[in-house]
Amino acid sequence: MNSSLFPVVAAALLTPFALSAPLPRSTPEEQGVSPAAIVKFVEAADKNVNTFHSFMIVRHGHVIAEGWWKPESADKPHILNSVSKSFNSTAVGLAIQDGKLKLDDPVLKFFPEDAPENPSENLKAMTVRDLLTMTCGHESEPKRDNGGPSVKQFLAHPVPFKSGTHFQYNTMGSYTLSAIVRKVTGQTPLEYLKPRLFEPLGIDNPRWDSSPEGNSLGGYGLYLRTEDIAKLGQLYLQKGKWNEKQLISQDWVGLATSKQVPNENAGHAGIGADWKEGYGFQFWRCRHNAYRGDGAGGQFCIVMPEQDMVVAITADTGNMQGELDVVWEHLLPAVREDALPADAAAGENLKQAIDRLVAHPVKKGN
């Protein structure tokens, strides 16, 4: 690293606490990204989206910029909402890798005691793959009652479409995946992932709320730090490999992050151009050949393979398309194949832009 530049941008590039096995840090220029463009990204995020909570940009495996809107901080876990689904999907992939289940296993196989008395043919045909791709055959998303989600509620919901043919966003289906992981492994996804994912990635103290049935909520309820989100994206960007060890198979990564089903005609809260690019295994496809984990309120784990980049974002906003737009508008054009000359002035501007960040009062719809 350029030692003359490093002190100027240190506050923008380093977290103020010691993570377990943190990602390496670098300057934007060393990794081929213009710091001036990152300043524009930060300023646009602050101005156009109410309100960002944090961002972290990783290029070539190095954190090149990060920031938190006060009072948020680097060491504070954040609710992930449906980014939890991508972690839950990873637990399913690992269970498949361990020989505990198969993509085409029927869902009813795992829950004979919770099945309706006379299950429909469509329900009988529903598989683990259908849960992962949100093509369970439901016309509407099953709702959980005030007592929390249950597998019995999910299985009781009408299934008018042939499974695998109709995309319908389905958090209860994600919860059912969590219940399946527990059925076949004897552990909740939280417990199952600790030695297989969280500990190898250096993710400390993950919290995942559970249902009255004792299952991790699966589709939501996970709390992690911004860097933890970035680590999941980096693991998938590296095709499942971490520190020279293949944590999850390259085949799974390819399936989970590719377009398994179309969704351009599906309704979803926060709908925009990036909600019509297809759906994988609890990952959304994006424009620019990217993919993402995606959670209500603006939580994102964005992976851009062509740029070898990951962007993690936490927020409290209804303008989720706006968050993605500032990434596409300001970060993508700033990426270069080779390193750039050091720019101390731009580094200082970036530091100051990040130091000024304060969360705005949340306004409905923005």
mmCIF file of C-alpha atoms in Angstrom:
data_model
loop_
_atom_site.group_PDB
_atom_site.id
_atom_site.type_symbol
_atom_site.label_atom_id
_atom_site.label_comp_id
_atom_site.label_asym_id
_atom_site.label_seq_id
_atom_site.Cartn_x
_atom_site.Cartn_y
_atom_site.Cartn_z
ATOM 1 C CA MET A 1 0.000 0.000 0.000
ATOM 2 C CA ASN A 2 1.165 3.530 -0.737
ATOM 3 C CA SER A 3 2.344 4.648 2.686
ATOM 4 C CA SER A 4 2.137 8.349 1.828
ATOM 5 C CA LEU A 5 -1.557 8.085 0.981
ATOM 6 C CA PHE A 6 -2.601 5.631 3.665
ATOM 7 C CA PRO A 7 -2.755 8.059 6.621
ATOM 8 C CA VAL A 8 -4.933 10.460 4.633
ATOM 9 C CA VAL A 9 -7.697 7.938 3.929
ATOM 10 C CA ALA A 10 -7.349 5.664 6.952
ATOM 11 C CA ALA A 11 -10.553 6.809 8.612
ATOM 12 C CA ALA A 12 -12.535 6.039 5.477
ATOM 13 C CA LEU A 13 -10.956 2.680 4.854
ATOM 14 C CA LEU A 14 -10.528 1.055 8.256
ATOM 15 C CA THR A 15 -13.090 -0.022 10.814
ATOM 16 C CA PRO A 16 -12.555 1.289 14.354
ATOM 17 C CA PHE A 17 -12.709 -2.107 16.005
ATOM 18 C CA ALA A 18 -11.150 -5.534 15.641
ATOM 19 C CA LEU A 19 -13.289 -7.978 13.719
ATOM 20 C CA SER A 20 -12.540 -11.654 13.890
ATOM 21 C CA ALA A 21 -10.669 -12.312 10.621
ATOM 22 C CA PRO A 22 -11.552 -8.995 8.944
ATOM 23 C CA LEU A 23 -11.344 -8.598 5.196
ATOM 24 C CA PRO A 24 -8.087 -6.989 4.057
ATOM 25 C CA ARG A 25 -8.134 -3.228 3.485
ATOM 26 C CA SER A 26 -6.739 -1.264 0.572
ATOM 27 C CA THR A 27 -7.152 2.065 -1.183
ATOM 28 C CA PRO A 28 -9.625 2.480 -4.031
ATOM 29 C CA GLU A 29 -6.825 3.382 -6.435
ATOM 30 C CA GLU A 30 -4.814 0.249 -5.696
ATOM 31 C CA GLN A 31 -7.850 -1.838 -6.649
ATOM 32 C CA GLY A 32 -8.668 0.139 -9.767
ATOM 33 C CA VAL A 33 -11.552 2.305 -8.527
ATOM 34 C CA SER A 34 -11.701 6.076 -8.591
ATOM 35 C CA PRO A 35 -12.063 7.536 -5.077
ATOM 36 C CA ALA A 36 -13.701 10.602 -6.618
ATOM 37 C CA ALA A 37 -16.459 8.353 -7.974
ATOM 38 C CA ILE A 38 -16.946 6.821 -4.527
ATOM 39 C CA VAL A 39 -17.403 10.352 -3.167
ATOM 40 C CA LYS A 40 -20.153 10.893 -5.747
ATOM 41 C CA PHE A 41 -21.726 7.577 -4.725
ATOM 42 C CA VAL A 42 -21.680 8.563 -1.045
ATOM 43 C CA GLU A 43 -23.122 12.000 -1.738
ATOM 44 C CA ALA A 44 -25.853 10.617 -4.016
ATOM 45 C CA ALA A 45 -26.735 7.924 -1.490
ATOM 46 C CA ASP A 46 -27.030 10.535 1.242
ATOM 47 C CA LYS A 47 -29.036 12.953 -0.880
ATOM 48 C CA ASN A 48 -31.302 10.665 -2.908
ATOM 49 C CA VAL A 49 -32.153 7.814 -0.517
ATOM 50 C CA ASN A 50 -33.672 8.423 2.882
ATOM 51 C CA THR A 51 -31.955 6.818 4.652
ATOM 52 C CA PHE A 52 -28.808 4.734 4.190
ATOM 53 C CA HIS A 53 -27.327 3.233 7.344
ATOM 54 C CA SER A 54 -24.066 1.828 5.976
ATOM 55 C CA PHE A 55 -22.124 0.711 2.925
ATOM 56 C CA MET A 56 -19.010 -1.340 2.283
ATOM 57 C CA ILE A 57 -17.317 -1.700 -1.106
ATOM 58 C CA VAL A 58 -15.052 -4.697 -1.730
ATOM 59 C CA ARG A 59 -12.903 -4.978 -4.887
ATOM 60 C CA HIS A 60 -10.538 -7.873 -5.613
ATOM 61 C CA GLY A 61 -11.239 -9.119 -2.082
ATOM 62 C CA HIS A 62 -10.171 -5.857 -0.397
ATOM 63 C CA VAL A 63 -12.377 -3.338 1.380
ATOM 64 C CA ILE A 64 -11.732 -0.066 -0.420
ATOM 65 C CA ALA A 65 -14.339 2.156 1.257
ATOM 66 C CA GLU A 66 -16.889 1.870 4.050
ATOM 67 C CA GLY A 67 -19.116 4.226 5.964
ATOM 68 C CA TRP A 68 -21.879 4.411 8.564
ATOM 69 C CA TRP A 69 -24.544 7.054 8.929
ATOM 70 C CA LYS A 70 -24.436 8.130 12.593
ATOM 71 C CA PRO A 71 -25.605 6.722 15.018
ATOM 72 C CA GLU A 72 -25.009 3.454 13.112
ATOM 73 C CA SER A 73 -21.560 1.940 13.557
ATOM 74 C CA ALA A 74 -19.314 -0.787 12.230
ATOM 75 C CA ASP A 75 -19.676 -3.013 15.284
ATOM 76 C CA LYS A 76 -23.473 -2.765 15.497
ATOM 77 C CA PRO A 77 -25.443 -5.751 14.134
ATOM 78 C CA HIS A 78 -28.219 -4.734 11.740
ATOM 79 C CA ILE A 79 -31.473 -6.485 10.931
ATOM 80 C CA LEU A 80 -31.052 -8.161 7.531
ATOM 81 C CA ASN A 81 -34.732 -8.850 6.823
ATOM 82 C CA SER A 82 -34.820 -10.966 3.654
ATOM 83 C CA VAL A 83 -31.069 -11.005 3.109
ATOM 84 C CA SER A 84 -31.527 -13.737 5.732
ATOM 85 C CA LYS A 85 -32.951 -15.848 2.892
ATOM 86 C CA SER A 86 -29.565 -16.009 1.165
ATOM 87 C CA PHE A 87 -27.925 -17.305 4.357
ATOM 88 C CA ASN A 88 -30.809 -19.755 4.783
ATOM 89 C CA SER A 89 -30.350 -20.936 1.203
ATOM 90 C CA THR A 90 -26.672 -21.489 1.950
ATOM 91 C CA ALA A 91 -27.662 -23.778 4.827
ATOM 92 C CA VAL A 92 -29.827 -25.763 2.406
ATOM 93 C CA GLY A 93 -26.948 -26.006 -0.056
ATOM 94 C CA LEU A 94 -24.612 -27.269 2.644
ATOM 95 C CA ALA A 95 -27.177 -29.836 3.794
ATOM 96 C CA ILE A 96 -27.457 -31.066 0.192
ATOM 97 C CA GLN A 97 -23.663 -31.148 0.004
ATOM 98 C CA ASP A 98 -23.633 -33.242 3.203
ATOM 99 C CA GLY A 99 -26.094 -35.712 1.668
ATOM 100 C CA LYS A 100 -28.930 -34.794 4.014
ATOM 101 C CA LEU A 101 -31.495 -33.978 1.310
ATOM 102 C CA LYS A 102 -31.950 -33.393 -2.423
ATOM 103 C CA LEU A 103 -33.297 -30.527 -4.507
ATOM 104 C CA ASP A 104 -36.117 -32.677 -5.838
ATOM 105 C CA ASP A 105 -37.228 -34.112 -2.495
ATOM 106 C CA PRO A 106 -40.963 -33.500 -2.014
ATOM 107 C CA VAL A 107 -41.738 -31.078 0.802
ATOM 108 C CA LEU A 108 -44.397 -33.350 2.306
ATOM 109 C CA LYS A 109 -41.744 -36.028 2.811
ATOM 110 C CA PHE A 110 -40.402 -34.033 5.750
ATOM 111 C CA PHE A 111 -43.705 -33.095 7.396
ATOM 112 C CA PRO A 112 -46.238 -35.931 7.205
ATOM 113 C CA GLU A 113 -47.668 -34.878 10.568
ATOM 114 C CA ASP A 114 -48.329 -31.306 9.362
ATOM 115 C CA ALA A 115 -49.865 -32.157 5.989
ATOM 116 C CA PRO A 116 -53.544 -31.437 5.274
ATOM 117 C CA GLU A 117 -55.833 -34.435 5.522
ATOM 118 C CA ASN A 118 -56.287 -34.515 1.746
ATOM 119 C CA PRO A 119 -53.321 -32.751 0.150
ATOM 120 C CA SER A 120 -53.754 -31.560 -3.412
ATOM 121 C CA GLU A 121 -51.751 -33.041 -6.239
ATOM 122 C CA ASN A 122 -49.912 -29.727 -6.593
ATOM 123 C CA LEU A 123 -48.943 -29.788 -2.925
ATOM 124 C CA LYS A 124 -47.768 -33.377 -3.241
ATOM 125 C CA ALA A 125 -45.557 -32.356 -6.162
ATOM 126 C CA MET A 126 -43.962 -29.358 -4.391
ATOM 127 C CA THR A 127 -40.199 -29.831 -3.913
ATOM 128 C CA VAL A 128 -37.269 -28.268 -2.091
ATOM 129 C CA ARG A 129 -36.271 -26.681 -5.406
ATOM 130 C CA ASP A 130 -39.689 -25.008 -5.625
ATOM 131 C CA LEU A 131 -39.239 -23.501 -2.161
ATOM 132 C CA LEU A 132 -35.821 -22.162 -3.125
ATOM 133 C CA THR A 133 -37.087 -20.561 -6.349
ATOM 134 C CA MET A 134 -40.374 -19.296 -4.833
ATOM 135 C CA THR A 135 -42.405 -21.297 -7.320
ATOM 136 C CA CYS A 136 -44.403 -23.265 -4.758
ATOM 137 C CA GLY A 137 -47.616 -22.902 -6.728
ATOM 138 C CA HIS A 138 -49.308 -20.313 -4.498
ATOM 139 C CA GLU A 139 -51.376 -17.499 -5.972
ATOM 140 C CA SER A 140 -50.764 -15.329 -2.897
ATOM 141 C CA GLU A 141 -48.068 -15.312 -0.253
ATOM 142 C CA PRO A 142 -49.047 -17.372 2.809
ATOM 143 C CA LYS A 143 -49.351 -15.206 5.905
ATOM 144 C CA ARG A 144 -48.114 -16.033 9.362
ATOM 145 C CA ASP A 145 -50.452 -15.508 12.302
ATOM 146 C CA ASN A 146 -49.644 -13.508 15.423
ATOM 147 C CA GLY A 147 -48.065 -16.536 17.038
ATOM 148 C CA GLY A 148 -45.377 -16.701 14.365
ATOM 149 C CA PRO A 149 -44.854 -18.856 11.295
ATOM 150 C CA SER A 150 -45.575 -22.567 11.234
ATOM 151 C CA VAL A 151 -45.096 -25.315 8.697
ATOM 152 C CA LYS A 152 -48.719 -26.379 9.161
ATOM 153 C CA GLN A 153 -49.917 -22.913 8.084
ATOM 154 C CA PHE A 154 -47.718 -23.057 5.018
ATOM 155 C CA LEU A 155 -48.926 -26.508 3.961
ATOM 156 C CA ALA A 156 -52.570 -25.519 4.494
ATOM 157 C CA HIS A 157 -52.347 -22.647 1.982
ATOM 158 C CA PRO A 158 -54.045 -23.373 -1.377
ATOM 159 C CA VAL A 159 -51.731 -24.428 -4.219
ATOM 160 C CA PRO A 160 -53.628 -23.630 -7.431
ATOM 161 C CA PHE A 161 -50.621 -23.696 -9.775
ATOM 162 C CA LYS A 162 -48.377 -26.569 -10.710
ATOM 163 C CA SER A 163 -45.221 -26.235 -8.646
ATOM 164 C CA GLY A 164 -42.248 -24.806 -10.497
ATOM 165 C CA THR A 165 -44.373 -22.765 -12.918
ATOM 166 C CA HIS A 166 -45.459 -19.594 -11.075
ATOM 167 C CA PHE A 167 -43.178 -17.169 -9.203
ATOM 168 C CA GLN A 168 -44.744 -15.789 -6.033
ATOM 169 C CA TYR A 169 -42.598 -14.172 -3.358
ATOM 170 C CA ASN A 170 -42.872 -16.471 -0.390
ATOM 171 C CA THR A 171 -41.274 -15.862 3.002
ATOM 172 C CA MET A 172 -43.225 -18.744 4.535
ATOM 173 C CA GLY A 173 -41.610 -21.008 1.963
ATOM 174 C CA SER A 174 -38.214 -19.800 3.181
ATOM 175 C CA TYR A 175 -39.284 -20.570 6.741
ATOM 176 C CA THR A 176 -40.240 -24.067 5.619
ATOM 177 C CA LEU A 177 -36.734 -24.484 4.185
ATOM 178 C CA SER A 178 -35.381 -23.622 7.631
ATOM 179 C CA ALA A 179 -37.637 -26.265 9.159
ATOM 180 C CA ILE A 180 -36.390 -28.816 6.614
ATOM 181 C CA VAL A 181 -32.764 -28.069 7.508
ATOM 182 C CA ARG A 182 -33.580 -28.707 11.143
ATOM 183 C CA LYS A 183 -35.452 -31.907 10.282
ATOM 184 C CA VAL A 184 -32.567 -33.438 8.341
ATOM 185 C CA THR A 185 -29.624 -32.161 10.410
ATOM 186 C CA GLY A 186 -31.063 -31.924 13.924
ATOM 187 C CA GLN A 187 -29.858 -28.297 14.031
ATOM 188 C CA THR A 188 -31.391 -24.947 13.174
ATOM 189 C CA PRO A 189 -29.760 -23.089 10.269
ATOM 190 C CA LEU A 190 -28.099 -20.843 12.852
ATOM 191 C CA GLU A 191 -26.547 -23.839 14.606
ATOM 192 C CA TYR A 192 -25.746 -25.653 11.374
ATOM 193 C CA LEU A 193 -24.037 -22.654 9.784
ATOM 194 C CA LYS A 194 -21.853 -21.742 12.746
ATOM 195 C CA PRO A 195 -19.026 -24.242 12.080
ATOM 196 C CA ARG A 196 -19.636 -24.422 8.313
ATOM 197 C CA LEU A 197 -20.008 -20.735 7.408
ATOM 198 C CA PHE A 198 -19.978 -18.202 10.228
ATOM 199 C CA GLU A 199 -16.794 -19.371 11.951
ATOM 200 C CA PRO A 200 -14.730 -19.890 8.763
ATOM 201 C CA LEU A 201 -15.740 -16.413 7.555
ATOM 202 C CA GLY A 202 -14.951 -14.838 10.926
ATOM 203 C CA ILE A 203 -18.555 -13.824 11.579
ATOM 204 C CA ASP A 204 -18.912 -13.430 15.340
ATOM 205 C CA ASN A 205 -22.076 -13.747 17.420
ATOM 206 C CA PRO A 206 -24.711 -14.129 14.707
ATOM 207 C CA ARG A 207 -28.240 -13.740 16.032
ATOM 208 C CA TRP A 208 -31.168 -15.400 14.270
ATOM 209 C CA ASP A 209 -34.590 -15.129 15.851
ATOM 210 C CA SER A 210 -36.634 -18.315 16.038
ATOM 211 C CA SER A 211 -40.276 -19.347 15.780
ATOM 212 C CA PRO A 212 -42.439 -20.927 18.490
ATOM 213 C CA GLU A 213 -41.679 -24.224 16.716
ATOM 214 C CA GLY A 214 -37.985 -23.727 17.495
ATOM 215 C CA ASN A 215 -36.800 -23.114 13.925
ATOM 216 C CA SER A 216 -34.664 -20.186 12.798
ATOM 217 C CA LEU A 217 -37.061 -17.821 11.018
ATOM 218 C CA GLY A 218 -35.210 -18.543 7.791
ATOM 219 C CA GLY A 219 -36.609 -15.844 5.565
ATOM 220 C CA TYR A 220 -35.915 -13.024 8.026
ATOM 221 C CA GLY A 221 -34.772 -12.375 11.589
ATOM 222 C CA LEU A 222 -30.973 -12.565 11.132
ATOM 223 C CA TYR A 223 -28.792 -9.796 12.599
ATOM 224 C CA LEU A 224 -25.231 -9.261 11.346
ATOM 225 C CA ARG A 225 -22.747 -6.447 10.798
ATOM 226 C CA THR A 226 -22.145 -4.798 7.448
ATOM 227 C CA GLU A 227 -18.820 -6.571 6.995
ATOM 228 C CA ASP A 228 -20.514 -9.929 7.639
ATOM 229 C CA ILE A 229 -22.881 -9.228 4.738
ATOM 230 C CA ALA A 230 -19.909 -8.368 2.539
ATOM 231 C CA LYS A 231 -18.203 -11.626 3.506
ATOM 232 C CA LEU A 232 -21.143 -13.698 2.272
ATOM 233 C CA GLY A 233 -21.014 -11.824 -1.034
ATOM 234 C CA GLN A 234 -17.276 -12.349 -1.285
ATOM 235 C CA LEU A 235 -17.661 -16.082 -0.587
ATOM 236 C CA TYR A 236 -20.139 -16.397 -3.457
ATOM 237 C CA LEU A 237 -17.990 -14.200 -5.697
ATOM 238 C CA GLN A 238 -15.138 -16.637 -5.000
ATOM 239 C CA LYS A 239 -17.423 -19.506 -6.042
ATOM 240 C CA GLY A 240 -17.672 -20.900 -2.526
ATOM 241 C CA LYS A 241 -13.957 -20.867 -1.682
ATOM 242 C CA TRP A 242 -12.520 -19.141 1.396
ATOM 243 C CA ASN A 243 -8.873 -19.173 2.452
ATOM 244 C CA GLU A 244 -8.168 -21.930 -0.071
ATOM 245 C CA LYS A 245 -10.940 -24.126 1.355
ATOM 246 C CA GLN A 246 -14.094 -24.949 -0.615
ATOM 247 C CA LEU A 247 -16.797 -24.196 1.971
ATOM 248 C CA ILE A 248 -19.699 -24.685 -0.406
ATOM 249 C CA SER A 249 -19.593 -26.331 -3.809
ATOM 250 C CA GLN A 250 -19.014 -24.307 -6.936
ATOM 251 C CA ASP A 251 -21.990 -26.089 -8.504
ATOM 252 C CA TRP A 252 -24.279 -24.815 -5.737
ATOM 253 C CA VAL A 253 -23.027 -21.255 -6.127
ATOM 254 C CA GLY A 254 -23.704 -21.439 -9.860
ATOM 255 C CA LEU A 255 -27.242 -22.703 -9.370
ATOM 256 C CA ALA A 256 -28.120 -20.402 -6.479
ATOM 257 C CA THR A 257 -27.024 -17.220 -8.231
ATOM 258 C CA SER A 258 -28.205 -17.898 -11.788
ATOM 259 C CA LYS A 259 -31.660 -17.264 -13.228
ATOM 260 C CA GLN A 260 -33.683 -20.331 -12.302
ATOM 261 C CA VAL A 261 -37.115 -18.814 -12.935
ATOM 262 C CA PRO A 262 -38.497 -15.677 -14.623
ATOM 263 C CA ASN A 263 -40.174 -13.042 -12.454
ATOM 264 C CA GLU A 264 -40.767 -10.082 -14.763
ATOM 265 C CA ASN A 265 -44.534 -10.314 -14.344
ATOM 266 C CA ALA A 266 -44.544 -10.857 -10.581
ATOM 267 C CA GLY A 267 -45.582 -8.214 -8.088
ATOM 268 C CA HIS A 268 -43.234 -7.445 -5.206
ATOM 269 C CA ALA A 269 -42.868 -4.584 -2.753
ATOM 270 C CA GLY A 270 -40.130 -2.243 -3.903
ATOM 271 C CA ILE A 271 -40.557 -3.391 -7.488
ATOM 272 C CA GLY A 272 -38.295 -1.777 -10.059
ATOM 273 C CA ALA A 273 -36.114 -2.692 -12.988
ATOM 274 C CA ASP A 274 -33.875 -4.869 -10.832
ATOM 275 C CA TRP A 275 -36.816 -6.947 -9.617
ATOM 276 C CA LYS A 276 -37.527 -8.293 -13.100
ATOM 277 C CA GLU A 277 -34.220 -9.969 -13.937
ATOM 278 C CA GLY A 278 -35.028 -13.449 -12.677
ATOM 279 C CA TYR A 279 -34.640 -15.367 -9.436
ATOM 280 C CA GLY A 280 -32.213 -18.062 -8.288
ATOM 281 C CA PHE A 281 -32.131 -19.975 -5.005
ATOM 282 C CA GLN A 282 -33.104 -17.127 -2.631
ATOM 283 C CA PHE A 283 -30.915 -14.713 -4.583
ATOM 284 C CA TRP A 284 -32.246 -12.093 -6.989
ATOM 285 C CA ARG A 285 -30.679 -11.461 -10.366
ATOM 286 C CA CYS A 286 -29.852 -7.815 -11.203
ATOM 287 C CA ARG A 287 -29.048 -5.783 -14.240
ATOM 288 C CA HIS A 288 -25.387 -5.664 -15.298
ATOM 289 C CA ASN A 289 -25.077 -9.434 -14.822
ATOM 290 C CA ALA A 290 -25.043 -8.989 -11.053
ATOM 291 C CA TYR A 291 -27.003 -10.758 -8.329
ATOM 292 C CA ARG A 292 -27.970 -9.926 -4.784
ATOM 293 C CA GLY A 293 -29.379 -10.864 -1.435
ATOM 294 C CA ASP A 294 -32.177 -8.396 -0.795
ATOM 295 C CA GLY A 295 -34.085 -7.347 2.330
ATOM 296 C CA ALA A 296 -36.966 -4.988 3.104
ATOM 297 C CA GLY A 297 -35.957 -1.516 4.169
ATOM 298 C CA GLY A 298 -32.962 -1.536 1.845
ATOM 299 C CA GLN A 299 -30.624 -4.307 3.007
ATOM 300 C CA PHE A 300 -28.404 -5.537 0.168
ATOM 301 C CA CYS A 301 -25.575 -7.934 -0.568
ATOM 302 C CA ILE A 302 -24.743 -7.056 -4.179
ATOM 303 C CA VAL A 303 -22.281 -9.236 -6.097
ATOM 304 C CA MET A 304 -20.866 -8.035 -9.424
ATOM 305 C CA PRO A 305 -18.772 -10.835 -10.955
ATOM 306 C CA GLU A 306 -17.706 -8.893 -14.054
ATOM 307 C CA GLN A 307 -16.234 -6.158 -11.836
ATOM 308 C CA ASP A 308 -14.947 -8.565 -9.134
ATOM 309 C CA MET A 309 -16.805 -6.399 -6.639
ATOM 310 C CA VAL A 310 -19.179 -6.737 -3.686
ATOM 311 C CA VAL A 311 -21.257 -3.924 -2.201
ATOM 312 C CA ALA A 312 -22.979 -4.411 1.164
ATOM 313 C CA ILE A 313 -25.640 -1.909 2.206
ATOM 314 C CA THR A 314 -27.912 -1.473 5.219
ATOM 315 C CA ALA A 315 -30.673 1.111 5.309
ATOM 316 C CA ASP A 316 -34.152 2.088 6.448
ATOM 317 C CA THR A 317 -35.904 3.165 3.275
ATOM 318 C CA GLY A 318 -38.718 2.387 0.893
ATOM 319 C CA ASN A 319 -36.605 3.509 -2.065
ATOM 320 C CA MET A 320 -34.774 0.255 -2.689
ATOM 321 C CA GLN A 321 -34.475 0.770 -6.440
ATOM 322 C CA GLY A 322 -32.894 4.128 -5.677
ATOM 323 C CA GLU A 323 -30.190 2.388 -3.647
ATOM 324 C CA LEU A 324 -29.320 0.118 -6.544
ATOM 325 C CA ASP A 325 -29.443 3.012 -8.981
ATOM 326 C CA VAL A 326 -26.707 4.943 -7.152
ATOM 327 C CA VAL A 327 -24.526 1.823 -7.279
ATOM 328 C CA TRP A 328 -25.043 1.403 -11.031
ATOM 329 C CA GLU A 329 -24.701 5.111 -11.794
ATOM 330 C CA HIS A 330 -21.629 5.955 -9.751
ATOM 331 C CA LEU A 331 -19.662 2.801 -8.939
ATOM 332 C CA LEU A 332 -19.856 0.708 -12.093
ATOM 333 C CA PRO A 333 -18.361 3.370 -14.395
ATOM 334 C CA ALA A 334 -15.549 3.961 -11.884
ATOM 335 C CA VAL A 335 -14.097 0.436 -12.105
ATOM 336 C CA ARG A 336 -10.882 -0.075 -14.071
ATOM 337 C CA GLU A 337 -8.927 -3.244 -14.777
ATOM 338 C CA ASP A 338 -5.601 -1.836 -13.587
ATOM 339 C CA ALA A 339 -4.583 0.147 -10.531
ATOM 340 C CA LEU A 340 -4.932 3.927 -10.676
ATOM 341 C CA PRO A 341 -2.439 6.601 -9.602
ATOM 342 C CA ALA A 342 -2.719 7.615 -5.964
ATOM 343 C CA ASP A 343 -4.963 10.633 -5.438
ATOM 344 C CA ALA A 344 -4.448 12.101 -1.973
ATOM 345 C CA ALA A 345 -6.916 14.944 -2.522
ATOM 346 C CA ALA A 346 -9.719 12.576 -3.575
ATOM 347 C CA GLY A 347 -8.869 10.339 -0.607
ATOM 348 C CA GLU A 348 -9.239 13.274 1.759
ATOM 349 C CA ASN A 349 -12.552 14.232 0.112
ATOM 350 C CA LEU A 350 -13.788 10.681 0.616
ATOM 351 C CA LYS A 351 -12.790 10.700 4.271
ATOM 352 C CA GLN A 352 -14.613 13.983 4.835
ATOM 353 C CA ALA A 353 -17.720 12.833 2.962
ATOM 354 C CA ILE A 354 -17.931 9.735 5.149
ATOM 355 C CA ASP A 355 -17.245 11.649 8.367
ATOM 356 C CA ARG A 356 -20.239 13.912 7.622
ATOM 357 C CA LEU A 357 -22.774 11.094 7.292
ATOM 358 C CA VAL A 358 -25.739 11.312 9.666
ATOM 359 C CA ALA A 359 -28.962 9.315 9.294
ATOM 360 C CA HIS A 360 -31.904 11.446 8.208
ATOM 361 C CA PRO A 361 -35.350 11.201 9.798
ATOM 362 C CA VAL A 362 -37.199 8.472 7.896
ATOM 363 C CA LYS A 363 -39.968 9.675 5.598
ATOM 364 C CA LYS A 364 -42.586 7.235 4.429
ATOM 365 C CA GLY A 365 -42.059 6.146 0.832
ATOM 366 C CA ASN A 366 -38.453 7.349 0.651
#
